[in-house]
Coordinates of C-alpha atoms in Angstrom, one line a residue:
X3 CA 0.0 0.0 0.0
X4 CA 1.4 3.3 -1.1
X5 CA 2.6 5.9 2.0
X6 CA 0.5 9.1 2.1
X7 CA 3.1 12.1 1.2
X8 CA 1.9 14.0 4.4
X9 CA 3.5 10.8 6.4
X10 CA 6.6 11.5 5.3
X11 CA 6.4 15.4 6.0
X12 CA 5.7 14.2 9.5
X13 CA 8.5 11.9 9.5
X14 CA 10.7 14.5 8.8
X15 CA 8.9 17.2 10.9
X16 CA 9.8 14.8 13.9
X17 CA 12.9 13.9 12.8
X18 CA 14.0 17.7 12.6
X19 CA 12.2 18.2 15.9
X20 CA 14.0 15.4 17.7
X21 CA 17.9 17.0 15.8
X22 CA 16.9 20.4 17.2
X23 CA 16.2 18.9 20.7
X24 CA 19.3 17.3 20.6
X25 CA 21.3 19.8 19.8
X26 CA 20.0 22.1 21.9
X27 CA 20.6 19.9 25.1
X28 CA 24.2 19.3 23.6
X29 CA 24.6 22.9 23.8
X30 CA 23.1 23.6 27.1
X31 CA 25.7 20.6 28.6
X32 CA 28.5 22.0 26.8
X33 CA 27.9 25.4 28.4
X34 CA 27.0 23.9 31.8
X35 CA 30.5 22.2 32.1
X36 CA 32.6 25.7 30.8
X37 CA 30.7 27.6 33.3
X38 CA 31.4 25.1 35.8
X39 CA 35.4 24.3 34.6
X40 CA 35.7 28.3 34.5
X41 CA 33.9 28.8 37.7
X42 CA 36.6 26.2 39.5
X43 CA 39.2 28.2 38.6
X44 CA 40.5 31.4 40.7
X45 CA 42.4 34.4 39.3
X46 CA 46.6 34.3 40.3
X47 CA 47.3 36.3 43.0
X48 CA 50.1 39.1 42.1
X49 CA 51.4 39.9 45.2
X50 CA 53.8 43.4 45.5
X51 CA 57.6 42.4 45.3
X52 CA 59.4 45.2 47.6
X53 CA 58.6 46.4 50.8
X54 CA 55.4 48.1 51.1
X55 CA 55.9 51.4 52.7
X56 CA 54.9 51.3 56.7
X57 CA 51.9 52.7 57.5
X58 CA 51.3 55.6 59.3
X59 CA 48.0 56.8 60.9
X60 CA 47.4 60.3 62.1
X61 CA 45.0 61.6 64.6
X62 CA 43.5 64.8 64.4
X63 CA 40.2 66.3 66.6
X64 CA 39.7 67.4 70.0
X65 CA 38.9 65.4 72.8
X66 CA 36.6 63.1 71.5
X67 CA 40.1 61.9 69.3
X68 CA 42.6 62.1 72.6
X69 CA 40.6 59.4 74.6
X70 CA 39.6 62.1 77.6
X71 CA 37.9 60.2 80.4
X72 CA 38.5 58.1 82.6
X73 CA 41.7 56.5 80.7
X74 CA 44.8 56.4 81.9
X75 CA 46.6 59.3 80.7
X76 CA 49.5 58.9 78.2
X77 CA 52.8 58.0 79.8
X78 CA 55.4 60.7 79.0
X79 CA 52.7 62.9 77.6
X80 CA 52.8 66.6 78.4
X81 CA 49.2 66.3 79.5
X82 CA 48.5 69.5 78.1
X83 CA 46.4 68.4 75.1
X84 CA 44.9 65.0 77.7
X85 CA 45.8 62.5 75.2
X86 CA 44.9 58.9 76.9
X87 CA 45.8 55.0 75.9
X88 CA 42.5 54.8 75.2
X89 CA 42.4 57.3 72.6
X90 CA 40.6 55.1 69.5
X91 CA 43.0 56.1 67.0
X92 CA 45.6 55.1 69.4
X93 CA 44.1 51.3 69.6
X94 CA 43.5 50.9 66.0
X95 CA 47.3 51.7 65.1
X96 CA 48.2 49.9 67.8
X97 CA 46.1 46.9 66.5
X98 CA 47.7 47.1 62.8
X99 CA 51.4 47.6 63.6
X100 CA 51.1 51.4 62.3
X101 CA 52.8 54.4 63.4
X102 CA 50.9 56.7 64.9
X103 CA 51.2 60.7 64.6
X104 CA 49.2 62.0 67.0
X105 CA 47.9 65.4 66.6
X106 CA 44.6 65.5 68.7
X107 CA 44.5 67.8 71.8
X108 CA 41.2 68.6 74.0
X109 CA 39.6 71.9 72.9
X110 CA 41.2 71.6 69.2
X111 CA 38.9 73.6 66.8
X112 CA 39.2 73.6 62.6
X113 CA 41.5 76.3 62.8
X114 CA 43.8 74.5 64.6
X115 CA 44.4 72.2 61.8
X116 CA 45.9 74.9 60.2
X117 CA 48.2 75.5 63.0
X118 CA 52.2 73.8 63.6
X119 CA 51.6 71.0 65.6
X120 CA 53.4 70.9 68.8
X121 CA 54.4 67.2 70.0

C-alpha cells in the first residue's frame, strides 16, 4: 500500500524536531561544564615584590580623638592636650602595627588644623 506524502512530512517534521532537541541539550551541557570548569578556577594572585611602605595613621580632633575620660593618661605625655591609651585612634594603630602621629589635643577647633603641631 502506497505511504501518504503527508506521512513523510511528519516523519521529517519529527525527525528535525528530535535533531533540534538534541542539539540544543548538547549545547546547554556544553555550556554547563565551561561555566562550571571556569567557575573552579581562581584568578593568580600578584602579590607586591618590595617592601610596602609602613603605614602611618594620624590623629586629628579634640577630645573626642585624645581618649579624655576616665583613661589612663598617656605615659610621658605633656598632658596638656589630655591624650589617653585609650584614645581610639591610638588602639587601631596599635592593632595594625602602624605608626601613629598623633595630633589630637582637647579643645582643638578647625582652625587649629591649620596650625604647627606641637608634640
Amino acid at each position: 500500500m502506497p505511504r501518504h506524502p503527508a506521512s513523510r512530512t511528519s516523519r521529517r517534521l519529527a525527525s528535525a524536531t528530535r535533531s533540534r532537541v538534541r542539539g540544543a541539550a548538547l549545547a546547554a551541557a556544553v555550556t554547563g561544564l565551561l561555566l562550571v570548569a571556569t567557575g573552579c578556577t581562581s584568578p593568580e594572585v600578584v602579590l607586591p615584590t618590595g617592601p610596602a611602605a609602613p603605614l602611618r595613621v594620624v590623629s586629628l580632633g579634640d577630645s573626642y580623638s585624645t581618649g579624655t575620660g576616665p583613661a589612663e593618661p598617656l605615659p610621658g605625655d605633656p598632658g596638656v592636650c589630655g591624650r589617653t591609651v585609650a584614645s581610639s585612634v591610638r588602639v587601631a594603630a596599635a592593632a595594625v602595627g602602624a605608626e601613629l602621629v598623633d595630633a589630637a589635643c582637647d579643645g582643638a577647633t578647625t582652625a587649629d588644623l591649620a596650625a604647627p603641631v606641637e608634640r
